[in-house]
Coordinates of C-alpha atoms in Angstrom, one line a residue:
M1 CA 0.4 0.2 0.1
A2 CA 1.1 3.5 -0.7
A3 CA 1.8 5.9 1.7
S4 CA 2.3 9.7 1.3
S5 CA 5.5 11.5 1.9
S6 CA 3.1 14.2 4.2
G7 CA 2.2 11.0 6.9
G8 CA 0.4 8.6 4.9
P9 CA -2.9 7.2 5.5
S10 CA -4.1 7.5 9.2
K11 CA -5.4 3.9 11.4
P12 CA -9.1 4.1 10.2
Q13 CA -8.3 4.4 6.4
I14 CA -5.8 1.6 6.7
N15 CA -8.1 -0.4 8.0
K16 CA -10.9 0.6 5.6
M17 CA -8.2 -0.4 2.8
I18 CA -7.1 -3.6 4.0
T19 CA -10.8 -4.5 4.6
E20 CA -11.7 -3.6 1.0
E21 CA -8.8 -5.6 -0.1
Y22 CA -9.2 -8.6 1.8
P23 CA -12.6 -9.1 2.6
K24 CA -12.1 -11.6 5.4
M25 CA -10.9 -9.5 7.4
D26 CA -14.2 -7.4 8.0
G27 CA -15.2 -8.2 11.3
V28 CA -11.8 -8.6 12.6
Q29 CA -11.4 -6.3 15.8
A30 CA -7.6 -6.7 16.5
W31 CA -4.6 -7.3 14.4
L32 CA -1.0 -7.0 14.1
L33 CA 1.6 -6.8 11.4
Q34 CA 4.6 -8.4 11.2
K35 CA 7.5 -9.5 8.9
S36 CA 10.0 -12.2 8.6
S37 CA 13.5 -12.4 9.7
G38 CA 16.9 -15.1 9.3
G39 CA 16.6 -17.6 6.7
Q40 CA 17.7 -20.8 5.9
G41 CA 14.2 -22.0 5.3
R42 CA 13.1 -20.8 9.2
R43 CA 12.3 -17.1 8.8
K44 CA 10.3 -16.2 12.0
L45 CA 7.3 -13.5 12.0
V46 CA 8.6 -10.5 14.2
A47 CA 5.8 -8.2 15.5
I48 CA 5.9 -4.5 14.7
P49 CA 4.6 -2.6 17.3
P50 CA 2.0 0.3 16.4
D51 CA 2.6 3.8 17.4
V52 CA 0.5 5.7 19.2
N53 CA -2.3 6.6 16.9
G54 CA -1.7 3.1 15.9
Y55 CA -0.7 1.7 12.0
T56 CA 0.1 4.6 9.8
G57 CA 1.2 5.2 6.2
R58 CA 4.6 6.7 7.8
L59 CA 5.1 3.7 9.8
I60 CA 4.1 1.3 7.2
R61 CA 6.6 2.7 4.6
N62 CA 9.6 3.0 7.5
V63 CA 9.2 -0.9 8.3
S64 CA 8.7 -2.1 4.8
S65 CA 11.6 -0.1 3.4
A66 CA 9.3 1.8 0.9
G67 CA 7.3 -1.4 0.0
K68 CA 10.4 -3.8 -0.7
T69 CA 9.7 -5.8 2.8
L70 CA 6.7 -8.3 2.7
L71 CA 4.0 -7.5 6.1
Y72 CA 1.9 -9.7 7.5
V73 CA -1.4 -9.3 9.2
V74 CA -2.3 -11.5 11.5
P75 CA -5.9 -11.3 13.4
L76 CA -5.6 -11.5 16.8
Q77 CA -8.5 -13.5 19.0
Q78 CA -10.1 -14.5 15.9
D79 CA -9.7 -17.2 13.0
L80 CA -10.3 -16.3 9.3
D81 CA -12.5 -18.2 7.3
L82 CA -10.2 -20.7 5.6
T83 CA -12.8 -22.1 2.7
P84 CA -12.0 -21.9 -0.6
L85 CA -13.9 -19.3 -2.1
P86 CA -16.5 -19.5 -5.0
S87 CA -15.5 -18.6 -8.7
D88 CA -18.0 -15.9 -8.3
A89 CA -16.6 -13.8 -5.4
A90 CA -16.3 -10.5 -5.1
E91 CA -13.0 -11.0 -4.4
F92 CA -12.1 -12.1 -7.9
Q93 CA -14.1 -8.9 -9.4
T94 CA -11.3 -7.6 -10.9
M95 CA -9.6 -10.5 -11.6
P96 CA -8.6 -11.6 -15.6
K97 CA -11.4 -14.5 -15.9
A98 CA -11.9 -17.2 -18.9
S99 CA -14.1 -20.0 -19.7
C100 CA -13.7 -23.8 -19.7
Q101 CA -13.8 -25.2 -22.9
V102 CA -15.5 -28.7 -21.7
C103 CA -18.5 -26.8 -19.2
K104 CA -17.9 -23.3 -20.5
E105 CA -18.4 -22.0 -17.0
S106 CA -16.4 -18.6 -16.9
M107 CA -14.1 -18.1 -13.4
P108 CA -10.9 -16.5 -12.3
L109 CA -7.7 -17.5 -14.4
H110 CA -5.9 -19.4 -11.0
I111 CA -8.9 -21.3 -10.7
L112 CA -9.3 -22.6 -13.5
A113 CA -5.8 -24.2 -13.5
L114 CA -7.0 -26.4 -10.8
H115 CA -11.2 -26.9 -12.4
V116 CA -9.3 -28.1 -16.0
N117 CA -7.9 -31.4 -14.2
N118 CA -11.4 -32.3 -12.7
C119 CA -13.5 -31.2 -15.7
V120 CA -11.5 -33.2 -18.0
K121 CA -11.3 -36.0 -15.9
S122 CA -14.6 -36.2 -15.5
Q123 CA -15.4 -35.8 -19.3
S124 CA -12.9 -38.6 -20.2
T125 CA -14.7 -40.9 -18.0
E126 CA -17.8 -39.9 -19.7
E127 CA -16.6 -40.5 -23.3
E128 CA -15.0 -43.8 -22.4
D129 CA -17.7 -46.2 -23.8
E130 CA -18.4 -43.8 -26.7
T131 CA -14.4 -44.1 -27.9
D132 CA -14.2 -47.9 -27.7
V133 CA -17.3 -47.9 -30.3
Q134 CA -15.4 -45.3 -32.5
L135 CA -12.3 -47.7 -32.2
L136 CA -14.0 -50.7 -33.3
S137 CA -16.1 -48.9 -36.1
V138 CA -13.2 -47.4 -37.5
M139 CA -11.1 -50.9 -37.6
N140 CA -13.3 -52.4 -39.2
S141 CA -14.2 -49.8 -41.7
P142 CA -13.0 -49.9 -45.3
S143 CA -9.7 -48.3 -45.1
F144 CA -8.3 -51.2 -43.0
C145 CA -10.0 -53.9 -45.0
R146 CA -7.8 -56.4 -47.3
E147 CA -8.9 -54.7 -50.4
P148 CA -5.8 -54.1 -52.9
L149 CA -5.2 -50.1 -52.6
D150 CA -4.9 -47.8 -55.9
M151 CA -1.3 -46.9 -55.9
K152 CA -1.9 -43.9 -57.7
Q153 CA -3.2 -42.0 -54.3
D154 CA -0.5 -40.3 -53.0
M155 CA 0.5 -41.9 -50.1
K156 CA 2.5 -41.0 -46.4
E157 CA 3.8 -42.7 -43.8
C158 CA 2.7 -43.2 -39.7
P159 CA 5.0 -42.2 -37.9
I160 CA 4.2 -44.7 -35.0
C161 CA 3.5 -48.2 -37.3
L162 CA 5.7 -47.2 -40.5
C163 CA 2.8 -48.2 -42.6
C164 CA 2.1 -46.4 -45.9
F165 CA -1.4 -44.9 -46.3
P166 CA -3.7 -42.7 -48.3
V167 CA -3.5 -38.8 -47.9
N168 CA -6.8 -38.2 -47.0
E169 CA -6.8 -41.4 -44.2
I170 CA -3.8 -40.9 -42.6
A171 CA -5.2 -38.7 -40.1
Q172 CA -7.9 -40.7 -39.0
H173 CA -5.5 -43.7 -39.0
A174 CA -2.9 -42.0 -37.1
S175 CA -4.8 -41.0 -34.2
L176 CA -5.8 -44.5 -33.1
C177 CA -2.6 -46.1 -34.4
G178 CA -0.8 -46.3 -31.0
E179 CA -4.0 -47.4 -28.7
R180 CA -5.3 -50.5 -31.4
P181 CA -5.2 -53.7 -29.7
E182 CA -2.4 -56.1 -30.4
D183 CA -3.8 -58.7 -32.4
T184 CA -4.6 -56.6 -34.8
S185 CA -1.4 -55.2 -35.7
T186 CA -0.4 -58.1 -38.2
H187 CA -3.6 -57.6 -40.0
M188 CA -2.8 -53.7 -40.9
T189 CA 1.2 -54.7 -41.4
D190 CA -0.2 -57.1 -43.9
V191 CA -2.1 -55.0 -46.2
Y192 CA -0.2 -51.4 -45.5
V193 CA 3.2 -52.5 -46.2
S194 CA 4.6 -51.2 -49.0
T195 CA 8.2 -51.1 -50.9
D196 CA 9.9 -48.0 -51.4
S197 CA 8.8 -47.8 -54.9
E198 CA 5.2 -47.3 -53.5
C199 CA 6.0 -44.8 -51.3
S200 CA 8.1 -42.0 -50.9
V201 CA 8.5 -41.7 -47.3
P202 CA 11.4 -43.0 -45.8
S203 CA 10.3 -45.7 -43.4
N204 CA 14.2 -45.1 -40.9
R205 CA 12.9 -42.9 -37.5
T206 CA 15.3 -39.6 -36.7
D207 CA 18.2 -39.9 -34.5
P208 CA 18.2 -36.8 -32.4
L209 CA 22.0 -37.2 -32.0
T210 CA 22.3 -37.0 -35.7
D211 CA 21.2 -33.6 -36.4
L212 CA 24.2 -32.1 -33.8
V213 CA 26.4 -29.7 -36.3
S214 CA 27.2 -27.4 -33.6
E215 CA 28.5 -27.1 -30.2
A216 CA 25.4 -24.6 -29.1
D217 CA 23.3 -28.0 -30.3
V218 CA 24.9 -30.1 -28.3
L219 CA 24.1 -28.1 -25.3
Q220 CA 21.1 -27.6 -25.8
W221 CA 20.3 -31.5 -26.3
L222 CA 22.1 -31.2 -22.9
S223 CA 19.5 -29.1 -21.2
S224 CA 16.8 -30.6 -22.8
Q225 CA 17.2 -34.1 -20.9
V226 CA 17.6 -32.7 -17.5
D227 CA 14.4 -34.5 -15.7
T228 CA 13.0 -31.3 -14.0
S229 CA 10.4 -33.7 -11.9
K230 CA 12.2 -33.4 -8.4
D231 CA 15.0 -31.8 -7.5
F232 CA 18.5 -32.9 -7.4
R233 CA 19.1 -30.9 -4.0
I234 CA 23.0 -29.9 -2.3
C235 CA 23.1 -27.7 1.1
I236 CA 26.7 -27.7 1.8
T237 CA 28.8 -24.5 3.9
R238 CA 31.5 -22.9 2.0
N239 CA 34.2 -24.2 4.4
D240 CA 35.7 -26.5 2.3
L241 CA 33.5 -26.6 -0.5
V242 CA 34.9 -28.7 -2.8
Q243 CA 35.6 -31.7 -0.4
R244 CA 32.4 -31.5 1.1
G245 CA 31.2 -30.6 -2.5
F246 CA 32.2 -34.6 -3.6
I247 CA 30.8 -36.2 -0.3
Q248 CA 27.4 -34.5 -0.6
W249 CA 26.8 -34.9 -4.2
Q250 CA 27.6 -39.0 -3.5
R251 CA 25.3 -39.4 0.1
Q252 CA 22.0 -37.2 -1.9
K253 CA 19.3 -40.2 -1.9
K254 CA 16.0 -38.1 -2.9
G255 CA 17.4 -37.2 -5.9
S256 CA 20.0 -38.1 -8.7
P257 CA 22.6 -35.4 -10.9
V258 CA 19.9 -36.3 -13.6
N259 CA 17.2 -34.1 -12.0
K260 CA 17.2 -30.1 -11.6
L261 CA 20.1 -29.0 -9.2
H262 CA 19.1 -26.9 -6.4
V263 CA 21.9 -25.4 -3.7
T264 CA 21.6 -23.8 -0.4
F265 CA 24.5 -22.3 1.3
I266 CA 24.0 -23.1 5.2
G267 CA 24.1 -20.0 6.9
E268 CA 23.2 -18.1 4.0
A269 CA 19.7 -16.5 2.9
G270 CA 20.0 -16.8 -1.3
I271 CA 17.2 -19.3 -2.7
D272 CA 18.9 -20.6 -5.8
T273 CA 16.9 -19.2 -9.2
G274 CA 20.0 -20.4 -11.1
A275 CA 22.7 -18.3 -9.6
L276 CA 23.3 -20.2 -6.7
S277 CA 24.1 -23.3 -8.9
K278 CA 26.4 -22.0 -11.4
E279 CA 28.3 -20.3 -8.5
F280 CA 28.3 -24.1 -6.8
L281 CA 29.1 -25.7 -10.4
T282 CA 32.1 -23.1 -11.0
E283 CA 33.7 -23.4 -7.5
M284 CA 33.7 -27.6 -7.8
M285 CA 34.9 -27.0 -11.4
H286 CA 37.8 -25.4 -10.1
G287 CA 38.3 -27.5 -7.0
I288 CA 38.1 -30.6 -9.8
E289 CA 40.7 -29.4 -11.7
T290 CA 43.2 -28.1 -9.1
R291 CA 42.9 -30.5 -6.8
L292 CA 42.3 -34.3 -9.8
F293 CA 44.1 -33.0 -12.8
E294 CA 48.0 -31.3 -12.8
G295 CA 49.6 -29.6 -15.7
S296 CA 50.7 -26.5 -17.2
G297 CA 47.2 -25.0 -18.6
K298 CA 48.1 -24.2 -21.6
K299 CA 47.4 -27.3 -23.5
G300 CA 45.7 -28.8 -21.2
K301 CA 45.8 -31.0 -17.8
S302 CA 46.4 -34.8 -16.8
P303 CA 44.4 -37.1 -13.9
V304 CA 46.6 -36.9 -11.1
Y305 CA 47.1 -40.2 -9.9
S306 CA 45.6 -40.6 -6.7
I307 CA 44.2 -44.0 -5.3
S308 CA 42.8 -42.4 -2.8
D309 CA 40.3 -40.4 -4.8
L310 CA 39.9 -43.6 -6.8
E311 CA 38.2 -45.4 -4.4
N312 CA 36.4 -42.8 -2.9
S313 CA 34.8 -42.3 -6.3
F314 CA 36.0 -38.9 -6.7
Y315 CA 36.3 -38.8 -10.2
R316 CA 33.1 -40.5 -10.8
T317 CA 31.7 -37.8 -9.5
A318 CA 34.1 -35.3 -11.5
G319 CA 32.7 -37.1 -14.7
E320 CA 29.0 -36.3 -13.5
V321 CA 29.7 -32.8 -12.6
F322 CA 31.2 -32.2 -16.3
S323 CA 27.7 -34.0 -17.5
V324 CA 25.2 -31.5 -15.0
S325 CA 27.6 -28.5 -15.5
L326 CA 27.3 -28.8 -19.7
A327 CA 23.5 -29.2 -19.2
Q328 CA 22.8 -26.7 -16.3
G329 CA 24.7 -23.6 -17.7
G330 CA 27.9 -24.2 -16.0
P331 CA 31.1 -23.7 -17.0
P332 CA 32.7 -26.2 -19.1
P333 CA 35.4 -28.8 -18.2
C334 CA 38.3 -26.9 -21.0
F335 CA 41.2 -28.1 -19.1
L336 CA 41.8 -31.6 -20.1
R337 CA 44.9 -32.8 -22.4
S338 CA 43.7 -33.7 -25.7
W339 CA 44.8 -37.9 -25.5
C340 CA 42.2 -37.6 -22.3
Y341 CA 39.7 -36.4 -24.1
Q342 CA 40.4 -38.6 -26.8
F343 CA 40.2 -41.5 -24.3
L344 CA 37.0 -40.2 -22.9
A345 CA 35.1 -40.4 -26.3
T346 CA 36.7 -43.4 -27.4
G347 CA 37.7 -45.7 -24.5
N348 CA 41.1 -46.8 -26.4
F349 CA 44.2 -46.3 -25.4
D350 CA 45.5 -48.0 -28.4
A351 CA 44.3 -45.8 -30.5
L352 CA 46.5 -42.7 -28.9
K353 CA 49.0 -41.0 -30.2
L354 CA 51.5 -40.6 -27.2
T355 CA 54.4 -37.9 -26.9
K356 CA 56.7 -36.4 -24.4
D357 CA 55.2 -33.5 -24.0
D358 CA 51.5 -35.3 -22.9
V359 CA 53.2 -36.7 -19.3
D360 CA 52.1 -33.6 -16.9
D361 CA 53.8 -35.6 -13.7
T362 CA 56.8 -33.9 -12.3
E363 CA 59.1 -37.1 -11.6
Y364 CA 58.0 -38.7 -14.9
R365 CA 59.0 -35.5 -16.8
S366 CA 62.1 -35.5 -15.0
L367 CA 63.1 -38.9 -15.5
I368 CA 62.6 -37.9 -19.0
E369 CA 65.0 -35.2 -19.1
K370 CA 67.6 -36.9 -17.7
V371 CA 68.0 -39.4 -20.1
E372 CA 67.3 -36.8 -22.5
V373 CA 70.6 -35.4 -21.8
A374 CA 72.7 -38.6 -20.7
D375 CA 75.8 -39.9 -21.8
N376 CA 75.6 -42.9 -19.7
L377 CA 72.4 -44.4 -18.5
T378 CA 73.8 -46.9 -16.1
D379 CA 72.8 -44.9 -13.0
L380 CA 69.4 -44.8 -14.6
T381 CA 68.6 -48.1 -15.2
E382 CA 66.9 -49.0 -11.9
D383 CA 64.4 -46.2 -13.3
I384 CA 64.0 -47.3 -16.7
V385 CA 63.1 -50.9 -16.1
S386 CA 60.9 -49.8 -13.5
C387 CA 58.8 -47.8 -15.8
G388 CA 58.5 -51.3 -18.2
Y389 CA 61.2 -51.1 -20.5
T390 CA 62.8 -55.0 -21.0
G391 CA 65.0 -53.5 -23.9
L392 CA 68.3 -53.1 -23.9
V393 CA 70.1 -49.7 -22.1
K394 CA 71.5 -48.4 -24.5
L395 CA 71.8 -44.7 -25.7
D396 CA 70.4 -46.1 -29.6
K397 CA 68.0 -46.8 -27.5
R398 CA 67.3 -43.4 -26.5
D399 CA 63.9 -42.8 -28.1
S400 CA 62.2 -46.4 -27.1
I401 CA 63.1 -45.6 -23.1
I402 CA 61.6 -42.1 -23.7
R403 CA 58.6 -44.0 -25.1
S404 CA 58.5 -46.5 -22.2
F405 CA 58.6 -43.6 -19.3
V406 CA 55.3 -42.5 -21.9
V407 CA 53.4 -44.6 -22.6
H408 CA 53.7 -46.2 -18.4
A409 CA 53.2 -42.3 -17.4
T410 CA 49.8 -42.0 -19.0
V411 CA 48.7 -45.9 -19.2
H412 CA 48.6 -45.9 -15.3
L413 CA 45.9 -43.1 -15.2
T414 CA 43.4 -45.0 -17.2
P415 CA 41.5 -46.0 -14.4
M416 CA 41.3 -42.4 -13.4
L417 CA 39.8 -41.7 -16.8
Q418 CA 37.5 -44.8 -16.9
Q419 CA 36.0 -43.6 -13.9
I420 CA 35.6 -40.6 -15.2
R421 CA 33.7 -42.0 -18.4
T422 CA 31.4 -43.8 -15.8
G423 CA 30.3 -40.7 -14.5
M424 CA 29.9 -38.7 -18.0
K425 CA 26.8 -41.3 -18.8
I426 CA 24.5 -38.6 -17.2
Y427 CA 22.3 -37.4 -19.9
N428 CA 24.1 -39.8 -22.6
L429 CA 27.2 -37.5 -22.2
L430 CA 29.7 -40.5 -23.2
E431 CA 27.3 -41.5 -26.4
V432 CA 27.6 -37.6 -27.6
I433 CA 31.2 -37.1 -27.5
G434 CA 31.7 -40.5 -28.6
R435 CA 29.4 -40.1 -31.8
H436 CA 30.6 -36.2 -32.1
E437 CA 34.0 -36.2 -30.8
S438 CA 35.9 -33.3 -32.9
L439 CA 32.3 -30.9 -32.3
C440 CA 32.8 -31.5 -28.6
S441 CA 36.4 -30.9 -28.4
N442 CA 35.7 -27.2 -27.0
L443 CA 33.9 -28.1 -24.2
F444 CA 36.6 -30.4 -22.9
V445 CA 40.2 -29.0 -24.3
P446 CA 41.9 -25.6 -23.9
R447 CA 41.5 -23.5 -27.2
D448 CA 44.2 -21.6 -28.8
E449 CA 45.9 -18.4 -27.4
N450 CA 42.9 -16.4 -29.2
D451 CA 40.5 -18.0 -26.9
D452 CA 37.3 -15.4 -26.4
T453 CA 35.4 -17.9 -23.7
A454 CA 37.1 -16.2 -20.8
P455 CA 36.1 -12.7 -19.4
D456 CA 38.0 -9.8 -19.9
A457 CA 37.6 -6.3 -18.8
D458 CA 36.6 -5.6 -22.6
Y459 CA 33.5 -8.0 -22.2
L460 CA 32.5 -7.2 -18.7
M461 CA 32.4 -3.4 -20.1
S462 CA 30.4 -4.4 -23.0
I463 CA 27.7 -6.2 -21.2
L464 CA 26.8 -3.4 -18.2
E465 CA 23.3 -1.6 -18.6
P466 CA 23.8 1.3 -16.2
E467 CA 20.2 3.6 -15.2
L468 CA 21.6 6.7 -15.6
S469 CA 20.4 9.6 -14.6
E470 CA 19.4 13.0 -16.8
R471 CA 22.1 13.9 -18.7
G472 CA 23.7 16.8 -17.7
S473 CA 23.1 16.9 -14.4
P474 CA 25.3 16.0 -11.4
R475 CA 24.2 12.9 -10.5
H476 CA 24.8 12.0 -14.2
A477 CA 28.4 13.2 -13.7
K478 CA 29.5 11.2 -10.5
E479 CA 27.8 7.9 -12.5
N480 CA 29.9 8.3 -15.5
A481 CA 32.9 9.1 -13.0
I482 CA 32.0 5.6 -11.1
I483 CA 31.5 4.2 -14.6
N484 CA 35.2 5.0 -15.4
F485 CA 36.8 3.5 -12.6
F486 CA 35.1 0.3 -12.6
Q487 CA 36.4 0.5 -16.5
D488 CA 39.9 1.3 -14.6
F489 CA 39.5 -0.9 -11.6
L490 CA 38.9 -4.0 -14.1
E491 CA 41.5 -3.0 -16.3
N492 CA 44.3 -2.9 -13.4
L493 CA 43.4 -6.6 -12.4
E494 CA 43.8 -7.7 -15.7
S495 CA 47.3 -6.3 -16.3
S496 CA 48.0 -7.7 -12.8
D497 CA 47.0 -11.2 -14.4
Q498 CA 49.2 -10.6 -17.3
D499 CA 52.0 -9.8 -14.9
K500 CA 51.5 -13.0 -13.1
D501 CA 51.8 -14.9 -16.4
K502 CA 55.4 -13.5 -16.4
K503 CA 56.1 -15.0 -13.2
S504 CA 54.7 -17.8 -14.6
C505 CA 57.4 -18.0 -17.7
E506 CA 60.2 -17.0 -15.1
Y507 CA 59.8 -19.0 -12.2
G508 CA 58.4 -22.4 -13.8
I509 CA 55.4 -23.2 -14.2
Q510 CA 54.9 -26.4 -12.4
D511 CA 56.3 -23.9 -9.1
L512 CA 53.3 -21.7 -9.7
Q513 CA 50.8 -24.2 -9.6
D514 CA 52.4 -26.0 -6.9
Q515 CA 51.7 -22.2 -5.1
D516 CA 48.5 -22.2 -6.3
Q517 CA 47.1 -25.4 -4.8
E518 CA 48.9 -24.9 -1.4
E519 CA 47.0 -21.7 -1.3
H520 CA 43.5 -23.3 -2.3
W521 CA 44.1 -25.6 0.0
S522 CA 45.6 -24.1 3.2
S523 CA 42.8 -22.4 4.0
K524 CA 39.2 -24.0 4.2
H525 CA 37.3 -20.7 3.8
Q526 CA 40.3 -18.5 1.8
P527 CA 38.9 -15.5 -0.3
P528 CA 39.3 -15.6 -3.7
R529 CA 42.2 -13.8 -5.5
M530 CA 41.3 -10.5 -7.5
S531 CA 40.9 -11.0 -11.5
V532 CA 38.1 -10.0 -14.0
P533 CA 36.5 -13.2 -13.9
A534 CA 36.3 -13.4 -9.8
I535 CA 34.6 -10.2 -10.1
M536 CA 32.1 -11.7 -12.9
Q537 CA 31.5 -14.5 -10.4
W538 CA 30.6 -12.2 -7.6
L539 CA 28.3 -10.0 -9.5
T540 CA 26.4 -13.0 -11.1
G541 CA 27.5 -16.5 -9.9
Q542 CA 29.1 -17.8 -12.8
R543 CA 33.2 -16.8 -14.0
H544 CA 32.6 -17.9 -17.9
K545 CA 30.8 -16.6 -20.4
P546 CA 27.4 -18.3 -21.7
C547 CA 27.9 -21.2 -24.0
L548 CA 24.8 -21.1 -25.8
P549 CA 24.8 -18.1 -28.5
S550 CA 20.8 -17.1 -27.1
E551 CA 22.5 -17.1 -23.5
R552 CA 25.1 -15.0 -24.3
A553 CA 23.0 -12.3 -26.1
N554 CA 20.9 -11.5 -23.6
F555 CA 23.3 -11.8 -20.4
K556 CA 23.7 -8.2 -18.9
I557 CA 25.1 -7.3 -15.7
H558 CA 22.6 -3.8 -14.7
V559 CA 24.2 -0.7 -13.0
R560 CA 22.3 1.3 -10.5
F561 CA 23.8 3.7 -8.4
E562 CA 22.6 4.4 -4.8
H563 CA 22.4 8.1 -4.2
Q564 CA 20.3 8.6 -0.9
C565 CA 22.1 6.4 1.8
K566 CA 23.7 9.2 4.2
D567 CA 20.0 10.7 3.8
T568 CA 18.3 7.4 4.8
M569 CA 21.2 6.5 7.2
P570 CA 22.6 9.7 8.6
E571 CA 25.0 8.0 11.4
H572 CA 26.8 5.5 8.8
Y573 CA 30.3 6.6 7.5
I574 CA 30.9 3.3 5.0
C575 CA 28.3 2.3 2.7
Y576 CA 29.5 -1.6 0.4
P577 CA 28.1 -2.0 -3.6
L578 CA 25.1 -4.3 -2.9
V579 CA 24.9 -7.5 -5.8
S580 CA 21.9 -9.3 -6.5
A581 CA 23.4 -12.1 -8.4
C582 CA 19.5 -14.0 -9.6
T583 CA 19.0 -10.4 -11.2
N584 CA 23.0 -9.8 -12.4
T585 CA 22.3 -6.1 -10.9
I586 CA 24.4 -4.4 -8.6
F587 CA 23.9 -1.0 -6.7
F588 CA 26.9 1.3 -6.4
P589 CA 27.1 4.1 -3.4
V590 CA 27.8 7.1 -5.1
A591 CA 28.8 9.3 -1.7
H592 CA 31.7 6.5 -0.6
M593 CA 33.2 6.3 -4.2
N594 CA 34.1 10.0 -4.7
S595 CA 37.6 9.1 -6.3
Y596 CA 39.7 6.1 -8.1
T597 CA 41.3 5.3 -4.6
E598 CA 37.5 4.9 -2.4
F599 CA 36.2 2.8 -5.4
T600 CA 39.4 0.4 -5.0
E601 CA 39.4 0.0 -1.6
V602 CA 35.2 -0.3 -1.5
M603 CA 35.1 -2.7 -4.4
T604 CA 38.3 -4.9 -3.0
T605 CA 36.6 -5.2 0.6
A606 CA 33.3 -5.9 -1.0
V607 CA 34.5 -8.5 -3.2
T608 CA 37.1 -10.5 -1.0
M609 CA 34.2 -10.1 2.1
G610 CA 31.1 -10.2 0.6
R611 CA 30.6 -13.6 -1.2
D612 CA 28.3 -15.1 0.7
F613 CA 24.3 -14.3 -0.2
S614 CA 23.3 -13.1 2.7
R615 CA 19.9 -11.0 1.2
V616 CA 17.0 -12.3 -0.4

């Protein structure tokens, strides 16, 4: 209800408004307003004490945050009549109505949705006998007799029984074909099965997997395989998210990964409408990459040889996460070595073309380097033999020895890859990549240096949709300044990422990777490293560009500006940006971002300390 700035409606006016809006409140003498507080699905209603003059428009406006908070009217010492209202009740007079096509009764739309099921069910019961009579009469009609057909007629094939019928009879036949008795199928087939020359319609049914011609087709088909009849619910804390994610993923009994993923972060008020699931999949994919895989990342990574993770079926869970992430809008697992992807697609190790560059294990890489530069292999004989090489240990056999290292270093990873293949059977993803290996390659294997799938500063700025004040006003100037601060902030983060890439070349990629993994696992709840993808995840719940072209075209980040924080809260001294990841919206506190230095300090604190979904 609206309240004017001069004080708003008085108590009697509010009573009248509530009675007019909710007629069942007529006669209720005492009631209180209450609002919800807390979260995690256990919200408690807190009573709002009235002023000395009762509830006024000004009071309601203040406690509801200008209408943004839902208020509840709770009667005292009286119970409301909860009997469902008839369709012609006064409460429904202003609601849109429609007529039932069966009984022709007019009613509000929300009642019609419930009425249709009962009405259609009763109608179908009454017509059961009539349907049986019609079926028998059609089955014995001249169209189904054994008289020879005139082949000069235009023929069409029934998509159910694959038999050919004249054009003027195919509609009647198809409407009853799937319901005919089993003992009549032979009779009909004998009469209407025709040769290709008699019927030009192909007899083979269409396989939907043969129509996939692009990555977008693959992702669209996978998304259509999600079973939305139930939810696959994951309740988890952010502490040790990846390890707990593996465990909770495997413990779910009421749903399975084939269902729609629904994530709840324990201790947070966020409700999953898509953003929480994408953030969970993003964190899980990053954790799988850093924990279960090793390598430089430029040309992909290989599985870590971990018997404990294999016995815990974590690799199978990783395969399931791959499938769910691709089908439900998460990031693609594009960090695999090419040979790993080929094995996942074919399951055939013998067909792989392996080189020494495909070895990511530091121990085996070190052995290969020693053999390449050694003048005498005597000291390396024990290591060479332990890798399965049974030939002569001589310098002229150097290539064969290195080949044995490569095969040994990769073949003992096949149990991990085989377990991933088992997990990827969800949504028939394994069959899809087996039949379209080259088409799906970019979803699993890193692309070249010109890859544009990772978000950068230019991409983030291109999808901003700011709501600016009137051009030429002081507010418009401040808002433009903040947009410029944000762009400079992103570009500086991008420059620091490039400096880190240079550092990786100077100190060695493996050393830097070990350092990253140590940082990632040393703390159970460590703030993320500031980067452009991290900013995008903070804003939207995902750190990757949408994979489907249709989603990418509509993917926007809405920017709003808060100019009145000091008017509404005079005593405060700092505000932070407010983000709604579900709607991809950010509110910048203009009064606390007067310079780039202030902007950087506020944004850095907000991103590193404000990852939780603490508001609804």
